[in-house]
PDB file of C-alpha atoms in Angstrom:
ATOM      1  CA  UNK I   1       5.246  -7.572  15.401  1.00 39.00           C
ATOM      2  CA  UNK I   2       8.427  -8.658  16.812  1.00 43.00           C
ATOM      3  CA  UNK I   3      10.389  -9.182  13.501  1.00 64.00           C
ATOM      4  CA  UNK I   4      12.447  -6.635  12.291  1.00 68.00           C
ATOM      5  CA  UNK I   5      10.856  -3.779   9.915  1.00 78.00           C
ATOM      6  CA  UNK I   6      10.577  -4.665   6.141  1.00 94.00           C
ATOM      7  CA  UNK I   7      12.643  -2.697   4.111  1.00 97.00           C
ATOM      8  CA  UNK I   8      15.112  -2.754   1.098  1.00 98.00           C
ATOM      9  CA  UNK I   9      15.102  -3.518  -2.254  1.00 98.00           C
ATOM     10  CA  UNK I  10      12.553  -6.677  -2.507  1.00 98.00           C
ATOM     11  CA  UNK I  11      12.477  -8.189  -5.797  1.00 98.00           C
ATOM     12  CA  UNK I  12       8.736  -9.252  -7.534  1.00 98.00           C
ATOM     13  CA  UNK I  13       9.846 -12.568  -8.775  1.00 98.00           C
ATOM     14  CA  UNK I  14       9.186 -13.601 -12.428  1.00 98.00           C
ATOM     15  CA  UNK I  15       7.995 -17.162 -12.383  1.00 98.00           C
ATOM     16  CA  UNK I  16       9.456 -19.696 -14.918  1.00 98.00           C
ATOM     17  CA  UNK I  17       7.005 -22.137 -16.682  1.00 98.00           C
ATOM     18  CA  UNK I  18       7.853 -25.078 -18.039  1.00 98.00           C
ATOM     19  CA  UNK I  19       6.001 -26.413 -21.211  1.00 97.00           C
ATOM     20  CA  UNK I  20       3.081 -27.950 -19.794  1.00 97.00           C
ATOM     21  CA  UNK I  21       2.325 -24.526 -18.303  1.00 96.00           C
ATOM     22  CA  UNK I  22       3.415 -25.498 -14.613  1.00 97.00           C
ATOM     23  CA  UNK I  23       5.604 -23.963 -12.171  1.00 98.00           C
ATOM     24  CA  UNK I  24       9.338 -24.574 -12.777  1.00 98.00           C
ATOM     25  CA  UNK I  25      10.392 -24.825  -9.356  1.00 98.00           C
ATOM     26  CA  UNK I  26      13.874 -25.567  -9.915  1.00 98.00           C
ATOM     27  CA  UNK I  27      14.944 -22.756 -12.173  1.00 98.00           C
ATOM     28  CA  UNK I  28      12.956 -20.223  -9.873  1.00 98.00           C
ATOM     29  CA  UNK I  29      14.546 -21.686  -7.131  1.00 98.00           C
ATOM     30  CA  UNK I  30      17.649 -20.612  -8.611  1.00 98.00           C
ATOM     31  CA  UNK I  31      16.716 -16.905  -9.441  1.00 98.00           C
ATOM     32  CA  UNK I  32      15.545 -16.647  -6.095  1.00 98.00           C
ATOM     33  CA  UNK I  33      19.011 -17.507  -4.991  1.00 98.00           C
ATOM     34  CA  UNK I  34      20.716 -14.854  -7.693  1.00 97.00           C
ATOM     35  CA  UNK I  35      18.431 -12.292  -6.391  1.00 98.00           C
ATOM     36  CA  UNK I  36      19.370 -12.421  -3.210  1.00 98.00           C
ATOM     37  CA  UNK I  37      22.882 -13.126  -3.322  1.00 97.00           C
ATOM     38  CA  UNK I  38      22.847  -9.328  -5.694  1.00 97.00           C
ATOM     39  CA  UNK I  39      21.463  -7.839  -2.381  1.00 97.00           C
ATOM     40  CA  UNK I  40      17.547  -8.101  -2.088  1.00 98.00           C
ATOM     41  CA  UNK I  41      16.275  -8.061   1.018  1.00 97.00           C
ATOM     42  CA  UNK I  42      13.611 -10.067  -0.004  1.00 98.00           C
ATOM     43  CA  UNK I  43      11.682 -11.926  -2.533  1.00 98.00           C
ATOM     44  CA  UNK I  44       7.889 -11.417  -3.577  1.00 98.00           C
ATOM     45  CA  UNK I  45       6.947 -14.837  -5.495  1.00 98.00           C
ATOM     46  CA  UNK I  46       3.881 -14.849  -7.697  1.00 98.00           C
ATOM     47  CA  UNK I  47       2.707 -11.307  -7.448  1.00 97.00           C
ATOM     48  CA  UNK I  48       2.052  -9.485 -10.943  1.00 97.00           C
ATOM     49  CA  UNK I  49       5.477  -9.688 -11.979  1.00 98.00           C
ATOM     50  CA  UNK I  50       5.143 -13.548 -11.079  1.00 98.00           C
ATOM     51  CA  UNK I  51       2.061 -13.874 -13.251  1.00 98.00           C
ATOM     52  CA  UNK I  52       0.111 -14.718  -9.673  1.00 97.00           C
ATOM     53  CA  UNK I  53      -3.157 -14.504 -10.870  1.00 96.00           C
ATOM     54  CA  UNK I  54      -2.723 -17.075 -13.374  1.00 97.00           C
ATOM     55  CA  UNK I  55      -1.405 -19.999 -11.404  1.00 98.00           C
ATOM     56  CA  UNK I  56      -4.019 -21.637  -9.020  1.00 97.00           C
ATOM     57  CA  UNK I  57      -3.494 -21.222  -5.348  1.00 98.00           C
ATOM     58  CA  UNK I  58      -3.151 -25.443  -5.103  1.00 98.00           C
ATOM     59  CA  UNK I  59       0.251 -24.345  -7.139  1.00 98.00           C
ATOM     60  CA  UNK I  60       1.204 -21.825  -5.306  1.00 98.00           C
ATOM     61  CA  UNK I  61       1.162 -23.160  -2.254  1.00 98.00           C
ATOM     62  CA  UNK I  62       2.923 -26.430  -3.729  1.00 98.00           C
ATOM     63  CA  UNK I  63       5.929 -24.533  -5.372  1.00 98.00           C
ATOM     64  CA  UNK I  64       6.867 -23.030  -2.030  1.00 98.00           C
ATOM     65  CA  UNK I  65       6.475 -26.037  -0.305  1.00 98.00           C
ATOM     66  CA  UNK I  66       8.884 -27.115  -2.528  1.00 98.00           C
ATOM     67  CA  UNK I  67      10.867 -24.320  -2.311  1.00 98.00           C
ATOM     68  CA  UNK I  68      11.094 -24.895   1.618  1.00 98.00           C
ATOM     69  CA  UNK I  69      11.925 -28.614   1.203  1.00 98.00           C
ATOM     70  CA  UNK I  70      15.081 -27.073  -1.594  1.00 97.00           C
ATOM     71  CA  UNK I  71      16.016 -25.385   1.437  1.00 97.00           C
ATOM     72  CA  UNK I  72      15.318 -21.755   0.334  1.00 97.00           C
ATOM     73  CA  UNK I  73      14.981 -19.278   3.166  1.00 97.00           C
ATOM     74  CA  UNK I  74      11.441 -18.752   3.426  1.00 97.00           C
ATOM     75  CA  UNK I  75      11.957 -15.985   6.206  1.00 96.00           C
ATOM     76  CA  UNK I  76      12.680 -13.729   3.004  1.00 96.00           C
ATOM     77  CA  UNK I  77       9.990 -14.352   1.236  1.00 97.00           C
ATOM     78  CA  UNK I  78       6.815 -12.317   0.600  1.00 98.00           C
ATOM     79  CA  UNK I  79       4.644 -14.092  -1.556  1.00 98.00           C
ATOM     80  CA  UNK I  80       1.487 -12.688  -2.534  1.00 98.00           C
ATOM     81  CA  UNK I  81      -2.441 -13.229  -2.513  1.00 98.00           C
ATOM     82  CA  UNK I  82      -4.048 -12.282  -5.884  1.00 96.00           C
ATOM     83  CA  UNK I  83      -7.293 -13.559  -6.280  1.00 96.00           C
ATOM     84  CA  UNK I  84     -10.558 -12.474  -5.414  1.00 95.00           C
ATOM     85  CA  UNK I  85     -11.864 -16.127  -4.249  1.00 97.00           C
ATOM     86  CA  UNK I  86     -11.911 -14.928   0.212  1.00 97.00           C
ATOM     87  CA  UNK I  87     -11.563 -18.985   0.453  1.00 98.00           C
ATOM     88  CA  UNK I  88      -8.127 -18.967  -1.623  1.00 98.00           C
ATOM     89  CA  UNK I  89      -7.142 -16.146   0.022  1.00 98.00           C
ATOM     90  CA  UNK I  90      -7.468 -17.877   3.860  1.00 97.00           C
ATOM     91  CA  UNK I  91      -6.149 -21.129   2.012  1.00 97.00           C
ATOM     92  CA  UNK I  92      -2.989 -19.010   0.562  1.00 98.00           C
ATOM     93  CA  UNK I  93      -2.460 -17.452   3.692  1.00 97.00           C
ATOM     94  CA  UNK I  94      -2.674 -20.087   6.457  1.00 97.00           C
ATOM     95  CA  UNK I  95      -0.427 -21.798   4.216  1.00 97.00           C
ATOM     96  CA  UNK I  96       2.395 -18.958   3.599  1.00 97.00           C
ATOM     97  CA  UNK I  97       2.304 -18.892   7.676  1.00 97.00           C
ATOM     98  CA  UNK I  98       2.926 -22.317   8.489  1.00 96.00           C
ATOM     99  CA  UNK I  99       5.709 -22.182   5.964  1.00 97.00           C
ATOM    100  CA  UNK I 100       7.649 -19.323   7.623  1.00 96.00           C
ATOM    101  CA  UNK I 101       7.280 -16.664   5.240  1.00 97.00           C
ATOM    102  CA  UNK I 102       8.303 -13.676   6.635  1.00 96.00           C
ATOM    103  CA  UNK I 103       4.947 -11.541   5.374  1.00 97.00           C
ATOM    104  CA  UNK I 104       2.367 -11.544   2.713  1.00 98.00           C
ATOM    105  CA  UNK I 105       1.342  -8.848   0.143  1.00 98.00           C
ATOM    106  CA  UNK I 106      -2.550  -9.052  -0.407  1.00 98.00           C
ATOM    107  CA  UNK I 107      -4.222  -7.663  -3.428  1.00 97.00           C
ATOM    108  CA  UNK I 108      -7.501  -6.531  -2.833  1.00 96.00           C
ATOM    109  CA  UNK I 109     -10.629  -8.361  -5.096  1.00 94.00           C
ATOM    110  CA  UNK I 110     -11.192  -7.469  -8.363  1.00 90.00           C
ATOM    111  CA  UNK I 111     -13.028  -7.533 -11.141  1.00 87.00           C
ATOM    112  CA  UNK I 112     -16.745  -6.332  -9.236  1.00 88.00           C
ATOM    113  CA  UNK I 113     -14.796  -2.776  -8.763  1.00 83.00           C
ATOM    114  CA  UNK I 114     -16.395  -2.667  -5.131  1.00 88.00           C
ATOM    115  CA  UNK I 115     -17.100  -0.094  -2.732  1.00 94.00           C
ATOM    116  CA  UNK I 116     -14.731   0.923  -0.335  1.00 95.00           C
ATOM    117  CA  UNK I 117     -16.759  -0.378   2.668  1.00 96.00           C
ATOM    118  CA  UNK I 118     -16.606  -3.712   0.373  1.00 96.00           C
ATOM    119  CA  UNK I 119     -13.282  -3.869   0.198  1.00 96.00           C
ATOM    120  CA  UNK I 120     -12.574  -3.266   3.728  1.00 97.00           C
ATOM    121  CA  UNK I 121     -14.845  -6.554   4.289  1.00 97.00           C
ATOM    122  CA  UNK I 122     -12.813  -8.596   2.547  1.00 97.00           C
ATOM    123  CA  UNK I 123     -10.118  -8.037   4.773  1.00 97.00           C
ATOM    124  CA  UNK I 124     -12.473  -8.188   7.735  1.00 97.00           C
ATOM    125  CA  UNK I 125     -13.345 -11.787   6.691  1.00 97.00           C
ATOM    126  CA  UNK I 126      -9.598 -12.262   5.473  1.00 97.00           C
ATOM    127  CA  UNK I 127      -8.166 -11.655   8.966  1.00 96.00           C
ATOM    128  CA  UNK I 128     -11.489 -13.205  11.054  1.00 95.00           C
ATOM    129  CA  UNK I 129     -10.508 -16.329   9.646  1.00 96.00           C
ATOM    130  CA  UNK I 130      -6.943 -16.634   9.897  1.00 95.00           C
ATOM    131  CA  UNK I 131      -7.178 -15.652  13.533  1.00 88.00           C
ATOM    132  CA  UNK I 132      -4.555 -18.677  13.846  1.00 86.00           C
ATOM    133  CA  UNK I 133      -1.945 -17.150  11.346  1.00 83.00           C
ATOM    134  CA  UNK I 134      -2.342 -14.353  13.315  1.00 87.00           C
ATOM    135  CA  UNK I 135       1.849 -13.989  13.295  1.00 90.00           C
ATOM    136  CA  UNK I 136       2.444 -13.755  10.130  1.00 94.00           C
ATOM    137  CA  UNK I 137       2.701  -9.637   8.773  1.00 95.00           C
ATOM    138  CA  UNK I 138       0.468  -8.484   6.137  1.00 97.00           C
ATOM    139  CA  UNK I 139       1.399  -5.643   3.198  1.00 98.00           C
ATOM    140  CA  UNK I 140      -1.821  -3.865   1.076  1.00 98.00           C
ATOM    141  CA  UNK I 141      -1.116  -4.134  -2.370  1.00 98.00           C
ATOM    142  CA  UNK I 142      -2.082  -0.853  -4.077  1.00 97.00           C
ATOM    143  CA  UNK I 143      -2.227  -1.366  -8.295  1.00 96.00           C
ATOM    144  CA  UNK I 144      -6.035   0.473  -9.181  1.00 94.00           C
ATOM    145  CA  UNK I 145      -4.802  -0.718 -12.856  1.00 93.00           C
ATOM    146  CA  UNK I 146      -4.818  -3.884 -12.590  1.00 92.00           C
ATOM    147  CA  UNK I 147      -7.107  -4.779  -9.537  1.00 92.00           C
ATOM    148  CA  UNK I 148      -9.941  -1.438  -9.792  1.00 91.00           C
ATOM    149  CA  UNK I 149      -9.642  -0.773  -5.855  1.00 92.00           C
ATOM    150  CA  UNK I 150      -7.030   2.471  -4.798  1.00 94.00           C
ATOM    151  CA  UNK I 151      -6.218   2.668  -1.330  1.00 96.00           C
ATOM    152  CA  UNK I 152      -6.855   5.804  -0.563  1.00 96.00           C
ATOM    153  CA  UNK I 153      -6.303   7.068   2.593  1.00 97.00           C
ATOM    154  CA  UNK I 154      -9.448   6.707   4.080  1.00 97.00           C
ATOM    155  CA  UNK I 155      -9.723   3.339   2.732  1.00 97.00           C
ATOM    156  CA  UNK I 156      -5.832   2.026   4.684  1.00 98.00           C
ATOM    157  CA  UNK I 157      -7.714   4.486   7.978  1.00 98.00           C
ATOM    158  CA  UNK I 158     -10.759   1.996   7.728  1.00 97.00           C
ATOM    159  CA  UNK I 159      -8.770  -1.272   7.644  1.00 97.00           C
ATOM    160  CA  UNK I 160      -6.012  -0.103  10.529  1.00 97.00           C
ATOM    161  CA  UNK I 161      -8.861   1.080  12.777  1.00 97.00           C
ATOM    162  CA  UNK I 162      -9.673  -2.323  12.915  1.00 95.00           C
ATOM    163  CA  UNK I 163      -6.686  -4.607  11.763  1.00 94.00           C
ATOM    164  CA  UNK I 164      -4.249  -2.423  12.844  1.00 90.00           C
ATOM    165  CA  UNK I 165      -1.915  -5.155  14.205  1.00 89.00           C
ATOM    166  CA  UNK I 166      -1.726  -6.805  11.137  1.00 93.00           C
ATOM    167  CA  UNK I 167      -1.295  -4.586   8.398  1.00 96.00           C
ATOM    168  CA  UNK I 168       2.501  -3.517   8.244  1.00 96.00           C
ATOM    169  CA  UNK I 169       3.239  -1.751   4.863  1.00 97.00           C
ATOM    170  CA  UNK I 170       1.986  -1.108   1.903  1.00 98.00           C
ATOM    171  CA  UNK I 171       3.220  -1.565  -1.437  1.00 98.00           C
ATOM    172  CA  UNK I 172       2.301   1.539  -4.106  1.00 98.00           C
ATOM    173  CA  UNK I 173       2.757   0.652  -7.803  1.00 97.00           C
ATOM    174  CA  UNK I 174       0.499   3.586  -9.175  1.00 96.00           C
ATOM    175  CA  UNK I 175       3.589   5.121 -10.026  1.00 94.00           C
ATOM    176  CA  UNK I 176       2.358   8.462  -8.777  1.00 96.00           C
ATOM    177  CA  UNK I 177       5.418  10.073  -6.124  1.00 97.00           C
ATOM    178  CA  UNK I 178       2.902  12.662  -4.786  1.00 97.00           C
ATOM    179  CA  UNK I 179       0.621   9.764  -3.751  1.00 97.00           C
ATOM    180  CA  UNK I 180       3.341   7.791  -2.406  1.00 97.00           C
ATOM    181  CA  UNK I 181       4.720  10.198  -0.329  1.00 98.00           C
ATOM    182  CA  UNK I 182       1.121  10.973   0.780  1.00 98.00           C
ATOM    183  CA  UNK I 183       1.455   7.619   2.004  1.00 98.00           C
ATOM    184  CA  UNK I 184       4.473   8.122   3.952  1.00 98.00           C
ATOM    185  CA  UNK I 185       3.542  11.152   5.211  1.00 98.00           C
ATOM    186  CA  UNK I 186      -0.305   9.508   6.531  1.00 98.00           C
ATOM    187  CA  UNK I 187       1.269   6.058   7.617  1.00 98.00           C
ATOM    188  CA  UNK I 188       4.479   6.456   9.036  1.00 96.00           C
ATOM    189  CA  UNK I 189       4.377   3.286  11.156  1.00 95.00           C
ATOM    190  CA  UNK I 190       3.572   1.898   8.057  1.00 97.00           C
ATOM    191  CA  UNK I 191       6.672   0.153   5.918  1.00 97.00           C
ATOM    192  CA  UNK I 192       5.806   2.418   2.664  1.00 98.00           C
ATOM    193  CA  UNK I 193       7.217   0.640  -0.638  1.00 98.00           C
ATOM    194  CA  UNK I 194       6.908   1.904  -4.400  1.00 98.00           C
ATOM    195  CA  UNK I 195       6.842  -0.694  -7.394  1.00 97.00           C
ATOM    196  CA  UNK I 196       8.412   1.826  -9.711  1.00 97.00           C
ATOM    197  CA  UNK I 197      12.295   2.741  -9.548  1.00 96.00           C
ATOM    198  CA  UNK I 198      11.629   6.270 -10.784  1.00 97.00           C
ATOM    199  CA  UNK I 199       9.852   6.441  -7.371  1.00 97.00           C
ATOM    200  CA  UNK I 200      12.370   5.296  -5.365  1.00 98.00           C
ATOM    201  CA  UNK I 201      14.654   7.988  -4.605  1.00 97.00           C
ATOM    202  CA  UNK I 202      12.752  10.343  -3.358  1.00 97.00           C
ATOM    203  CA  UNK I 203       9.890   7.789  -1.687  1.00 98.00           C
ATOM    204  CA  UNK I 204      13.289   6.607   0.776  1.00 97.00           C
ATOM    205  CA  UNK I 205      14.592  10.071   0.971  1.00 96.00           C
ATOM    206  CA  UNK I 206      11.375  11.053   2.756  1.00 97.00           C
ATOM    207  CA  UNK I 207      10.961   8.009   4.981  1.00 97.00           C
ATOM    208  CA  UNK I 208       9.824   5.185   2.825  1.00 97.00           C
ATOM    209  CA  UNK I 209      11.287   1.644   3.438  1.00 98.00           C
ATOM    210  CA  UNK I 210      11.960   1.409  -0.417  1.00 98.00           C
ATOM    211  CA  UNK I 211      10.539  -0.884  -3.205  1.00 98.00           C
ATOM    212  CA  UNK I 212       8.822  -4.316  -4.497  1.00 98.00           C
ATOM    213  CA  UNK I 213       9.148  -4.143  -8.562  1.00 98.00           C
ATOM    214  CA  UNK I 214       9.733  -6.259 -11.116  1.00 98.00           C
ATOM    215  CA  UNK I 215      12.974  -4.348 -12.230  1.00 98.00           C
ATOM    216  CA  UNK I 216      15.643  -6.177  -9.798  1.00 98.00           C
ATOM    217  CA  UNK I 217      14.898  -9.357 -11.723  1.00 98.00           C
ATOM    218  CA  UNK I 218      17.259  -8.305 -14.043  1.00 98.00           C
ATOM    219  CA  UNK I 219      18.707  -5.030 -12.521  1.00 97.00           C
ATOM    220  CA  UNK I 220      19.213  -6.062  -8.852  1.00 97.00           C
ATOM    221  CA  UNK I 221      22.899  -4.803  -8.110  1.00 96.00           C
ATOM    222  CA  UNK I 222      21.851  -1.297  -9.589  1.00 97.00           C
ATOM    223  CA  UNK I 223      18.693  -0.854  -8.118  1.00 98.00           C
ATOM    224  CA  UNK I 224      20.350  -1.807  -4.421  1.00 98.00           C
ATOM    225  CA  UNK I 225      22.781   0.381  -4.984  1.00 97.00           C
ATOM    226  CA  UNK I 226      20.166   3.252  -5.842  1.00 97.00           C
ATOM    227  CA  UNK I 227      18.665   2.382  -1.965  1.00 98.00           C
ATOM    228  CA  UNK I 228      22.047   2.906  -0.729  1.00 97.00           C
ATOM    229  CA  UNK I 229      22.686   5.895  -2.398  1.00 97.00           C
ATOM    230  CA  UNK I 230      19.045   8.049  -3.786  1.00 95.00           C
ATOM    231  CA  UNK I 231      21.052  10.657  -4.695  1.00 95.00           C
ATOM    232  CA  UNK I 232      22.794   8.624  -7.454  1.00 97.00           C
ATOM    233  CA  UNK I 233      21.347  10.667 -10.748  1.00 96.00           C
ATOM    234  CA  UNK I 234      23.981   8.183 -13.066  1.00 97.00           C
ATOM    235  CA  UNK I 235      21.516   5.042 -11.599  1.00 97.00           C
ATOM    236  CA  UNK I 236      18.643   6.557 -11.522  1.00 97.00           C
ATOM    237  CA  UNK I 237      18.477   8.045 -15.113  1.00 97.00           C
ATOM    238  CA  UNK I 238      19.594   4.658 -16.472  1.00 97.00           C
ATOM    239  CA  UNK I 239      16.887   2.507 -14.566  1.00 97.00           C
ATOM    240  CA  UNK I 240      14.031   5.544 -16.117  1.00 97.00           C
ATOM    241  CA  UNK I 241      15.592   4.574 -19.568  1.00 98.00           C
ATOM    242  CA  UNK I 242      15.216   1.346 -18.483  1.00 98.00           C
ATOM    243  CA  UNK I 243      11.848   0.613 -17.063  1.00 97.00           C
ATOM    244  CA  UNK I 244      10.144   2.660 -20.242  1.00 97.00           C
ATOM    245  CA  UNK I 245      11.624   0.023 -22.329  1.00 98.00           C
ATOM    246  CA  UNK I 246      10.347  -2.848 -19.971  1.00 98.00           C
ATOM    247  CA  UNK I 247       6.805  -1.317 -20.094  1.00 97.00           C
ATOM    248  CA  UNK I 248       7.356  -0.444 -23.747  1.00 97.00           C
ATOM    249  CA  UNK I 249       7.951  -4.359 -24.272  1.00 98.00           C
ATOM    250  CA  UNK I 250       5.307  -6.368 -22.657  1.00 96.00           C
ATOM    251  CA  UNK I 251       6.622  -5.549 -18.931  1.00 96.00           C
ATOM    252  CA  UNK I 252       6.706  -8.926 -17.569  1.00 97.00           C
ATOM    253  CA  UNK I 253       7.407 -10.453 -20.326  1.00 98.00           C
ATOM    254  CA  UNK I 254      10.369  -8.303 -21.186  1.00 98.00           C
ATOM    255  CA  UNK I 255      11.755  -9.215 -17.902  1.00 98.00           C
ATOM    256  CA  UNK I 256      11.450 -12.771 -18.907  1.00 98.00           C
ATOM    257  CA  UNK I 257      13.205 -12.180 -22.238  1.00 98.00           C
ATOM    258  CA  UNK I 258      16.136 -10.407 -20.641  1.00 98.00           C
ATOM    259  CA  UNK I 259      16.763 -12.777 -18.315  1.00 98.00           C
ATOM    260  CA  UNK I 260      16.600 -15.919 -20.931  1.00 98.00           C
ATOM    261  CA  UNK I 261      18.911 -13.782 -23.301  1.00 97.00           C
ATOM    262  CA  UNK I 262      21.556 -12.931 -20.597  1.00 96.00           C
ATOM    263  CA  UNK I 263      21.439 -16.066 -18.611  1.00 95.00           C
ATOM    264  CA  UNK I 264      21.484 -18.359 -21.861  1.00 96.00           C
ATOM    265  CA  UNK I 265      18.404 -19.943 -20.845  1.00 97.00           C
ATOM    266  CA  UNK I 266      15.711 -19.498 -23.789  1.00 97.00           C
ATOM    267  CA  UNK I 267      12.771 -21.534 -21.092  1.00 97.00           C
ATOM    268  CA  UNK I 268      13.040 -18.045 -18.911  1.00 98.00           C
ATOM    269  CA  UNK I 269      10.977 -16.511 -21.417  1.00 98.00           C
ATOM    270  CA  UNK I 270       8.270 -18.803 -21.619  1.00 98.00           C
ATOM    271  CA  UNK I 271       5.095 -16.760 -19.840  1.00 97.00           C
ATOM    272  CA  UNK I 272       1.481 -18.923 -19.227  1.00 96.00           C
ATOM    273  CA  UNK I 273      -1.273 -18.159 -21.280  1.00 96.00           C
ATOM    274  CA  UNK I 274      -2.651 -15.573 -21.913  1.00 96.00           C
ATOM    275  CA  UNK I 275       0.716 -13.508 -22.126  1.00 97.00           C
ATOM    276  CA  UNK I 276       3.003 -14.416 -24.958  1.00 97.00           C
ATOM    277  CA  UNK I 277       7.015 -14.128 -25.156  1.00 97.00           C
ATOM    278  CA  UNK I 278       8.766 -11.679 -26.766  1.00 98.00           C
ATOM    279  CA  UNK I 279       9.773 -12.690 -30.449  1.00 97.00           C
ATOM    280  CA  UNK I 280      13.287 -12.034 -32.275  1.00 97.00           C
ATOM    281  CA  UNK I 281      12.870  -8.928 -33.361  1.00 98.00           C
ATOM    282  CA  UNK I 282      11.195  -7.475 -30.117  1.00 98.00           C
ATOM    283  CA  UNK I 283      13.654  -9.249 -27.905  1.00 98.00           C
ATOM    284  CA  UNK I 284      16.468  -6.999 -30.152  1.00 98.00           C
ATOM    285  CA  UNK I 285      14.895  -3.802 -29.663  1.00 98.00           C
ATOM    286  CA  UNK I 286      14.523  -4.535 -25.724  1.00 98.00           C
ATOM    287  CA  UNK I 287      18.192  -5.214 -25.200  1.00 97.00           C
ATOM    288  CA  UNK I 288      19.719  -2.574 -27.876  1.00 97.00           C
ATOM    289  CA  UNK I 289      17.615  -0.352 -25.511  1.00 98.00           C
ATOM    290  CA  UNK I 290      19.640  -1.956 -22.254  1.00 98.00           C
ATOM    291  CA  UNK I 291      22.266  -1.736 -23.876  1.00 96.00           C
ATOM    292  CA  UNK I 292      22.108   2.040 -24.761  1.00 96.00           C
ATOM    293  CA  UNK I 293      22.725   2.553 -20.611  1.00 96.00           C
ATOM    294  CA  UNK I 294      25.723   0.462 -20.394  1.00 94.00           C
ATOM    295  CA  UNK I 295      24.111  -2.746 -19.637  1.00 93.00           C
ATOM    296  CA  UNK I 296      25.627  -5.701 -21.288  1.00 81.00           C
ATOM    297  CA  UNK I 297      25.287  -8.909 -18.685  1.00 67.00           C
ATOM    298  CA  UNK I 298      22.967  -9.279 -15.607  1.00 48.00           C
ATOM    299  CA  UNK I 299      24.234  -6.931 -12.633  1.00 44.00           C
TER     300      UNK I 299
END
């Protein structure tokens, strides 16, 4: 590809709902904005952070539409596929590409727990049929969690022997340094990124273009800072303290409550069904914890 390489600190968007369970486009216009103004590179709407496989593509693809026509740069965004319908997936991404986004994270199918040959022919139909979006740069999202499918390394081999044009990172949210910096060491034309900032350091250190997390929602000035500087054990210690208390709260939805305490805004924390927001008295207990680093308003 001609554009530049992906790298930084690219933030997995929360996405606010409004009360009829829609996509408040405003208000995440808005974060969008903050998140990039605190020095994200980038911004990955409606992956798992963003509750993306609860929201229909049809309102996906509206709320950047919308996005575009707010006049949000939609050369830094990175919005991602999760679903495991192939025609919402061609849908999603003919749709990212005539918008200008600058690349798109793809989660493989889930729920059938497939083969690896499987897998590898869902991209196969993925890219055969968005032969006319083929411009647009495409990141494998790696979460066996959530989705059931690791990319293992024969598994990314497979799909480059044949897509190889296309595929231009990967992003790594098992959490697991030795098999991210497996991945940098297998890939390295590949833009490597972790989801966890525990990974971080070390993942950049040895070549890796950095991370795509849900942390920089709330923690973006400290977590860019960290990319500047991996050696920074003050950051780095404070964001592990951190993102144990985020996981230890609901992850997404903890996000979603710190932001709606610290911006003032109580719809932030509103999450679609089936997730729930944080009440009172775990809300508390997630920001005593914040607060036990030194955080006290959004950085």
């Amino acid at each position: 590809m001609s554009q530049s390489r992906l790298q930084g600190v690219i933030a997995a968007s929360i996405t606010p709902v409004t009360p009829d369970h829609q996509i408040d486009v405003p208000r995440l216009a808005a974060h969008i904005g903050q998140l990039l103004a605190k020095g994200c590179s980038h911004v990955s709407t409606f992956g798992t952070t963003g509750e993306g496989a609860s929201f229909a593509t049809g309102q996906k693809v509206a709320a950047l539409q919308a996005l575009k026509a707010m006049g949000v740069d939609m050369g830094r965004q990175v919005p991602a596929i999760m679903t495991p319908v192939l025609d919402d997936a061609v849908r999603s991404l003919v749709a990212y590409r005539e918008l200008g986004c600058r690349a798109v994270l793809v989660l493989p199918p889930f729920y059938y727990g497939a083969t690896e040959a499987g897998i590898a022919g869902f991209y196969d139909a993925l890219i055969e049929r968005t032969s006319g979006a083929s411009d647009i740069d495409l990141l494998l999202y790696n979460i066996p969690q959530l989705s059931r499918v690791k990319f293992t390394k024969s598994l990314v081999e497979t799909i480059l022997s044949r897509h190889g044009s296309r595929i231009v990172g990967i992003k790594d949210s098992t959490g697991d340094i030795e098999n991210g910096l497996m991945l940098v060491e297998s890939f390295r034309n590949l833009a490597i990124f972790t989801g966890d900032d525990r990974v971080l350091p070390t993942l950049v250190s040895k070549g890796g273009a950095g991370m795509i997390g849900g942390m920089p929602n709330v923690f973006a000035s400290d977590l860019k800072a960290l990319y500047d500087n991996p050696g920074n054990r003050e950051i780095l210690d404070k964001q592990a303290k951190r993102i144990v208390a985020v996981d230890n709260h609901g992850s997404l939805v903890a996000l979603k409550a710190a932001l709606a305490h610290y911006g003032g805004d109580e719809d932030l924390a509103r999450a679609l069904p089936p997730l729930q927001a944080l009440d009172a008295k775990q809300r508390a207990s997630l920001i005593a914890l914040f607060e036990d680093t030194g955080f006290r308003a959004a950085a």
